[in-house]
PDB file of C-alpha atoms in Angstrom:
ATOM      1  CA  ARG A   1      71.125 -44.725-135.280  1.00 48.00           C
ATOM      2  CA  ASP A   2      70.684 -42.474-132.880  1.00 52.00           C
ATOM      3  CA  GLU A   3      70.595 -44.220-129.766  1.00 51.00           C
ATOM      4  CA  GLN A   4      68.612 -41.162-128.323  1.00 48.00           C
ATOM      5  CA  LYS A   5      65.445 -42.636-129.840  1.00 54.00           C
ATOM      6  CA  MET A   6      66.503 -46.173-129.320  1.00 60.00           C
ATOM      7  CA  ILE A   7      64.536 -48.317-127.251  1.00 61.00           C
ATOM      8  CA  PRO A   8      66.662 -50.653-125.143  1.00 68.00           C
ATOM      9  CA  GLU A   9      65.824 -54.147-126.006  1.00 68.00           C
ATOM     10  CA  ARG A  10      65.442 -57.739-123.975  1.00 63.00           C
ATOM     11  CA  ARG A  11      67.116 -60.546-125.436  1.00 64.00           C
ATOM     12  CA  THR A  12      66.116 -63.875-123.833  1.00 55.00           C
ATOM     13  CA  MET A  13      68.325 -66.824-124.658  1.00 51.00           C
ATOM     14  CA  ILE A  14      67.112 -70.311-123.268  1.00 48.00           C
ATOM     15  CA  PRO A  15      70.460 -72.132-122.370  1.00 45.00           C
ATOM     16  CA  ILE A  16      71.691 -75.274-124.776  1.00 44.00           C
ATOM     17  CA  GLN A  17      72.794 -77.825-122.412  1.00 41.00           C
ATOM     18  CA  SER A  18      73.157 -76.967-118.728  1.00 39.00           C
ATOM     19  CA  GLY A  19      72.290 -73.801-118.767  1.00 68.00           C
ATOM     20  CA  PHE A  20      73.772 -71.695-115.557  1.00 77.00           C
ATOM     21  CA  GLN A  21      75.904 -73.292-112.814  1.00 86.00           C
ATOM     22  CA  THR A  22      76.955 -72.658-109.264  1.00 91.00           C
ATOM     23  CA  ARG A  23      80.476 -72.629-108.350  1.00 92.00           C
ATOM     24  CA  GLU A  24      82.102 -72.505-105.369  1.00 92.00           C
ATOM     25  CA  ALA A  25      85.622 -71.779-104.958  1.00 92.00           C
ATOM     26  CA  GLU A  26      88.472 -72.662-103.176  1.00 90.00           C
ATOM     27  CA  ASP A  27      88.725 -69.305-101.451  1.00 92.00           C
ATOM     28  CA  GLY A  28      84.894 -69.790-100.432  1.00 91.00           C
ATOM     29  CA  GLU A  29      83.502 -67.370-102.661  1.00 94.00           C
ATOM     30  CA  LEU A  30      79.906 -68.543-104.763  1.00 96.00           C
ATOM     31  CA  TYR A  31      79.488 -67.850-108.527  1.00 96.00           C
ATOM     32  CA  ILE A  32      76.709 -68.465-110.981  1.00 95.00           C
ATOM     33  CA  GLN A  33      78.146 -68.533-114.287  1.00 93.00           C
ATOM     34  CA  GLY A  34      76.934 -69.613-117.617  1.00 89.00           C
ATOM     35  CA  TYR A  35      76.042 -67.764-121.355  1.00 88.00           C
ATOM     36  CA  PHE A  36      73.860 -65.044-121.474  1.00 88.00           C
ATOM     37  CA  SER A  37      73.754 -65.497-125.194  1.00 87.00           C
ATOM     38  CA  VAL A  38      74.689 -68.334-127.494  1.00 86.00           C
ATOM     39  CA  PHE A  39      76.090 -67.195-131.085  1.00 90.00           C
ATOM     40  CA  ASN A  40      74.578 -67.906-134.108  1.00 90.00           C
ATOM     41  CA  SER A  41      71.127 -69.650-132.396  1.00 85.00           C
ATOM     42  CA  ALA A  42      68.095 -68.619-133.597  1.00 84.00           C
ATOM     43  CA  TYR A  43      65.419 -66.980-131.160  1.00 81.00           C
ATOM     44  CA  HIS A  44      61.667 -66.410-132.275  1.00 79.00           C
ATOM     45  CA  ILE A  45      60.158 -63.166-131.171  1.00 78.00           C
ATOM     46  CA  CYS A  46      57.205 -64.028-133.048  1.00 75.00           C
ATOM     47  CA  ASP A  47      55.370 -65.598-136.109  1.00 81.00           C
ATOM     48  CA  GLY A  48      58.117 -65.285-139.072  1.00 85.00           C
ATOM     49  CA  LEU A  49      59.936 -63.030-137.432  1.00 85.00           C
ATOM     50  CA  SER A  50      63.667 -64.293-135.422  1.00 86.00           C
ATOM     51  CA  GLU A  51      67.081 -63.276-134.781  1.00 88.00           C
ATOM     52  CA  LYS A  52      70.516 -64.164-134.495  1.00 90.00           C
ATOM     53  CA  ILE A  53      73.616 -62.511-132.205  1.00 92.00           C
ATOM     54  CA  ALA A  54      76.820 -62.261-134.163  1.00 96.00           C
ATOM     55  CA  PRO A  55      80.127 -63.708-132.777  1.00 97.00           C
ATOM     56  CA  GLY A  56      81.761 -60.605-132.034  1.00 97.00           C
ATOM     57  CA  ALA A  57      78.551 -58.525-131.332  1.00 96.00           C
ATOM     58  CA  PHE A  58      79.631 -57.421-127.969  1.00 96.00           C
ATOM     59  CA  SER A  59      83.515 -57.674-127.823  1.00 95.00           C
ATOM     60  CA  GLY A  60      82.712 -53.259-128.445  1.00 95.00           C
ATOM     61  CA  THR A  61      80.434 -52.916-125.581  1.00 95.00           C
ATOM     62  CA  LEU A  62      81.853 -54.965-122.155  1.00 96.00           C
ATOM     63  CA  GLY A  63      84.090 -52.386-121.197  1.00 94.00           C
ATOM     64  CA  GLU A  64      81.283 -50.551-120.185  1.00 96.00           C
ATOM     65  CA  ASP A  65      79.714 -50.281-117.047  1.00 96.00           C
ATOM     66  CA  ILE A  66      77.232 -53.162-116.699  1.00 97.00           C
ATOM     67  CA  ARG A  67      75.310 -55.054-114.349  1.00 97.00           C
ATOM     68  CA  ALA A  68      73.788 -58.799-113.416  1.00 96.00           C
ATOM     69  CA  LEU A  69      70.567 -58.405-112.340  1.00 95.00           C
ATOM     70  CA  THR A  70      68.212 -61.015-111.395  1.00 94.00           C
ATOM     71  CA  ASN A  71      64.208 -60.734-113.679  1.00 90.00           C
ATOM     72  CA  HIS A  72      65.594 -57.731-114.788  1.00 89.00           C
ATOM     73  CA  ASP A  73      65.362 -56.093-111.534  1.00 92.00           C
ATOM     74  CA  ALA A  74      67.417 -52.757-111.085  1.00 93.00           C
ATOM     75  CA  THR A  75      67.159 -53.335-107.347  1.00 95.00           C
ATOM     76  CA  LEU A  76      68.024 -56.287-107.006  1.00 96.00           C
ATOM     77  CA  VAL A  77      71.778 -56.100-108.234  1.00 97.00           C
ATOM     78  CA  LEU A  78      73.905 -59.045-108.315  1.00 97.00           C
ATOM     79  CA  GLY A  79      76.901 -57.832-109.415  1.00 97.00           C
ATOM     80  CA  ARG A  80      78.425 -55.220-111.614  1.00 97.00           C
ATOM     81  CA  ASN A  81      81.945 -55.277-113.628  1.00 97.00           C
ATOM     82  CA  LYS A  82      83.057 -51.915-112.370  1.00 96.00           C
ATOM     83  CA  ALA A  83      83.101 -53.352-108.818  1.00 97.00           C
ATOM     84  CA  GLY A  84      84.647 -56.534-110.218  1.00 97.00           C
ATOM     85  CA  THR A  85      82.147 -58.729-109.288  1.00 98.00           C
ATOM     86  CA  LEU A  86      80.929 -59.574-112.763  1.00 98.00           C
ATOM     87  CA  GLU A  87      83.491 -60.956-115.173  1.00 97.00           C
ATOM     88  CA  LEU A  88      81.784 -60.865-119.186  1.00 97.00           C
ATOM     89  CA  ARG A  89      83.797 -62.346-121.767  1.00 96.00           C
ATOM     90  CA  GLU A  90      83.106 -63.691-125.077  1.00 96.00           C
ATOM     91  CA  ASP A  91      84.590 -66.895-126.706  1.00 94.00           C
ATOM     92  CA  ALA A  92      83.828 -68.760-129.715  1.00 93.00           C
ATOM     93  CA  HIS A  93      80.163 -69.822-127.959  1.00 90.00           C
ATOM     94  CA  GLY A  94      78.392 -66.783-127.134  1.00 90.00           C
ATOM     95  CA  LEU A  95      78.519 -64.496-124.396  1.00 92.00           C
ATOM     96  CA  TRP A  96      79.871 -65.735-121.127  1.00 93.00           C
ATOM     97  CA  GLY A  97      79.351 -64.507-117.342  1.00 93.00           C
ATOM     98  CA  SER A  98      80.564 -65.284-114.018  1.00 95.00           C
ATOM     99  CA  VAL A  99      78.542 -63.359-110.868  1.00 97.00           C
ATOM    100  CA  ARG A 100      80.621 -63.937-107.784  1.00 97.00           C
ATOM    101  CA  ILE A 101      77.616 -63.871-104.838  1.00 97.00           C
ATOM    102  CA  ASN A 102      77.754 -62.010-101.457  1.00 97.00           C
ATOM    103  CA  ARG A 103      76.927 -64.029 -99.101  1.00 96.00           C
ATOM    104  CA  ASP A 104      75.345 -61.080 -96.905  1.00 97.00           C
ATOM    105  CA  ASP A 105      72.585 -60.758 -99.716  1.00 97.00           C
ATOM    106  CA  GLN A 106      70.164 -62.819 -99.181  1.00 97.00           C
ATOM    107  CA  ASP A 107      68.593 -62.167-102.297  1.00 96.00           C
ATOM    108  CA  ALA A 108      71.835 -62.982-103.861  1.00 96.00           C
ATOM    109  CA  MET A 109      72.095 -65.991-101.740  1.00 97.00           C
ATOM    110  CA  ASN A 110      68.408 -67.316-102.535  1.00 96.00           C
ATOM    111  CA  LEU A 111      68.938 -66.766-106.302  1.00 95.00           C
ATOM    112  CA  TYR A 112      72.625 -69.319-105.607  1.00 95.00           C
ATOM    113  CA  ARG A 113      70.060 -72.013-104.169  1.00 95.00           C
ATOM    114  CA  ARG A 114      67.423 -72.011-106.965  1.00 94.00           C
ATOM    115  CA  VAL A 115      70.334 -71.979-109.327  1.00 92.00           C
ATOM    116  CA  GLN A 116      72.255 -74.738-107.826  1.00 93.00           C
ATOM    117  CA  ARG A 117      68.768 -76.918-107.434  1.00 91.00           C
ATOM    118  CA  GLY A 118      67.836 -76.315-110.986  1.00 88.00           C
ATOM    119  CA  ASP A 119      64.916 -74.679-110.476  1.00 91.00           C
ATOM    120  CA  VAL A 120      66.339 -71.527-112.393  1.00 88.00           C
ATOM    121  CA  ASP A 121      68.512 -72.010-115.148  1.00 85.00           C
ATOM    122  CA  GLN A 122      67.241 -69.496-117.914  1.00 84.00           C
ATOM    123  CA  CYS A 123      69.277 -65.938-118.613  1.00 84.00           C
ATOM    124  CA  SER A 124      68.393 -62.589-120.684  1.00 84.00           C
ATOM    125  CA  PHE A 125      70.354 -59.549-121.335  1.00 88.00           C
ATOM    126  CA  CYS A 126      69.289 -55.609-122.369  1.00 87.00           C
ATOM    127  CA  SER A 127      70.851 -53.926-124.629  1.00 89.00           C
ATOM    128  CA  PHE A 128      70.527 -51.122-127.627  1.00 89.00           C
ATOM    129  CA  ILE A 129      71.349 -52.451-131.451  1.00 89.00           C
ATOM    130  CA  LEU A 130      74.169 -50.514-132.968  1.00 92.00           C
ATOM    131  CA  ASP A 131      74.494 -52.864-136.411  1.00 94.00           C
ATOM    132  CA  GLU A 132      72.379 -55.707-137.528  1.00 92.00           C
ATOM    133  CA  ASP A 133      71.035 -57.356-140.929  1.00 94.00           C
ATOM    134  CA  ARG A 134      67.668 -58.126-142.136  1.00 91.00           C
ATOM    135  CA  ILE A 135      67.226 -61.794-143.762  1.00 92.00           C
ATOM    136  CA  VAL A 136      64.036 -62.187-145.946  1.00 89.00           C
ATOM    137  CA  ARG A 137      63.648 -65.993-147.007  1.00 90.00           C
ATOM    138  CA  GLU A 138      61.657 -67.372-150.036  1.00 92.00           C
ATOM    139  CA  ASP A 139      58.722 -68.511-147.610  1.00 91.00           C
ATOM    140  CA  GLY A 140      58.292 -64.593-146.695  1.00 86.00           C
ATOM    141  CA  SER A 141      59.848 -65.128-143.263  1.00 89.00           C
ATOM    142  CA  VAL A 142      62.894 -62.222-141.898  1.00 89.00           C
ATOM    143  CA  GLU A 143      65.428 -63.014-139.603  1.00 91.00           C
ATOM    144  CA  TYR A 144      67.903 -60.434-138.377  1.00 90.00           C
ATOM    145  CA  ILE A 145      71.589 -61.193-137.511  1.00 94.00           C
ATOM    146  CA  ILE A 146      72.670 -58.710-134.900  1.00 92.00           C
ATOM    147  CA  LYS A 147      75.987 -57.669-135.375  1.00 96.00           C
ATOM    148  CA  LYS A 148      76.927 -54.921-133.118  1.00 95.00           C
ATOM    149  CA  VAL A 149      74.948 -54.002-129.254  1.00 93.00           C
ATOM    150  CA  ARG A 150      75.624 -51.634-126.462  1.00 94.00           C
ATOM    151  CA  LEU A 151      75.296 -54.062-123.413  1.00 93.00           C
ATOM    152  CA  LEU A 152      73.197 -52.585-120.778  1.00 93.00           C
ATOM    153  CA  GLU A 153      73.052 -55.132-118.415  1.00 93.00           C
ATOM    154  CA  VAL A 154      72.367 -59.041-117.830  1.00 92.00           C
ATOM    155  CA  SER A 155      70.101 -60.795-116.025  1.00 91.00           C
ATOM    156  CA  VAL A 156      69.047 -65.014-114.600  1.00 90.00           C
ATOM    157  CA  VAL A 157      65.743 -64.955-115.402  1.00 87.00           C
ATOM    158  CA  THR A 158      62.986 -67.057-113.960  1.00 84.00           C
ATOM    159  CA  PHE A 159      60.581 -66.750-116.916  1.00 76.00           C
ATOM    160  CA  PRO A 160      62.764 -65.450-120.232  1.00 69.00           C
ATOM    161  CA  ALA A 161      60.415 -63.601-122.822  1.00 59.00           C
ATOM    162  CA  TYR A 162      60.549 -61.179-124.774  1.00 54.00           C
ATOM    163  CA  GLU A 163      59.285 -57.777-123.826  1.00 51.00           C
ATOM    164  CA  GLU A 164      55.907 -56.608-125.405  1.00 49.00           C
ATOM    165  CA  THR A 165      58.197 -53.035-126.118  1.00 45.00           C
ATOM    166  CA  SER A 166      60.783 -55.285-127.932  1.00 51.00           C
ATOM    167  CA  VAL A 167      58.162 -57.554-130.205  1.00 51.00           C
ATOM    168  CA  SER A 168      56.436 -54.481-131.384  1.00 57.00           C
ATOM    169  CA  ALA A 169      59.524 -52.565-132.145  1.00 62.00           C
ATOM    170  CA  ARG A 170      60.786 -54.911-134.670  1.00 68.00           C
ATOM    171  CA  THR A 171      57.067 -55.608-135.661  1.00 69.00           C
ATOM    172  CA  ARG A 172      56.619 -52.265-136.367  1.00 73.00           C
ATOM    173  CA  GLN A 173      60.548 -52.309-137.814  1.00 71.00           C
ATOM    174  CA  GLU A 174      58.832 -55.079-140.167  1.00 75.00           C
ATOM    175  CA  GLU A 175      56.211 -53.000-141.380  1.00 77.00           C
ATOM    176  CA  ASP A 176      58.139 -49.817-142.540  1.00 76.00           C
ATOM    177  CA  ILE A 177      60.477 -51.868-144.027  1.00 74.00           C
ATOM    178  CA  ARG A 178      57.838 -53.688-146.044  1.00 73.00           C
ATOM    179  CA  ARG A 179      55.548 -49.969-146.762  1.00 79.00           C
ATOM    180  CA  ARG A 180      58.670 -48.650-147.839  1.00 77.00           C
ATOM    181  CA  MET A 181      59.687 -51.286-150.255  1.00 72.00           C
ATOM    182  CA  LEU A 182      56.163 -51.712-152.006  1.00 78.00           C
ATOM    183  CA  GLU A 183      56.449 -47.934-152.094  1.00 82.00           C
ATOM    184  CA  GLU A 184      60.006 -48.393-153.935  1.00 79.00           C
ATOM    185  CA  GLN A 185      58.358 -50.708-156.183  1.00 78.00           C
ATOM    186  CA  ARG A 186      54.996 -48.622-156.715  1.00 82.00           C
ATOM    187  CA  THR A 187      57.569 -46.173-157.653  1.00 82.00           C
ATOM    188  CA  ALA A 188      59.590 -47.907-159.832  1.00 80.00           C
ATOM    189  CA  LEU A 189      56.739 -49.341-161.776  1.00 81.00           C
ATOM    190  CA  ARG A 190      55.536 -45.895-162.340  1.00 81.00           C
ATOM    191  CA  LYS A 191      58.945 -44.852-163.747  1.00 81.00           C
ATOM    192  CA  LYS A 192      58.678 -48.169-166.003  1.00 78.00           C
ATOM    193  CA  LEU A 193      54.712 -47.386-167.555  1.00 81.00           C
ATOM    194  CA  LYS A 194      56.072 -43.688-168.334  1.00 80.00           C
ATOM    195  CA  GLY A 195      58.897 -44.859-170.200  1.00 78.00           C
ATOM    196  CA  GLU A 196      61.416 -43.377-168.160  1.00 71.00           C
TER     197      GLU A 196
END
């Protein structure tokens, strides 16, 4: 795909088990940490359409300049890997992250307390999809397996949800694929009827 024409897409991850947690280190530093994505877990986009993140999907992007945000708001930066305040790594379970909280940032401290109380425990990420497989099941539903992304940001979110633009983009993509497949079938049928 041509990245110039691609729209960054948000992906929602509803945490399995405990979700995000807070931690105070021995040196007094505060952290919010947990999984921003879980591998091989189906994310529902809309009826008949879902996707999974494959292991290794983030491996080629973790050295890039990535920020941790609150609710995808670029004015509420929690951390940044280039600044050493955001740590991201892949393991067998998914994309794990740890954000060192700035005690002098009231917005960050407010979020820390909300996560600590369990009021906020979900996350999302924004990326370009660089490689994926499309699987059509017997019932006609479709699942995408995302194999490689370019990660732009990760977010701790209050209400995780697919953005309308992401749902529209996936739906359009499905319509285009089905239209092309139908045209290919028609062309093949015409050739068969003509004896070609």
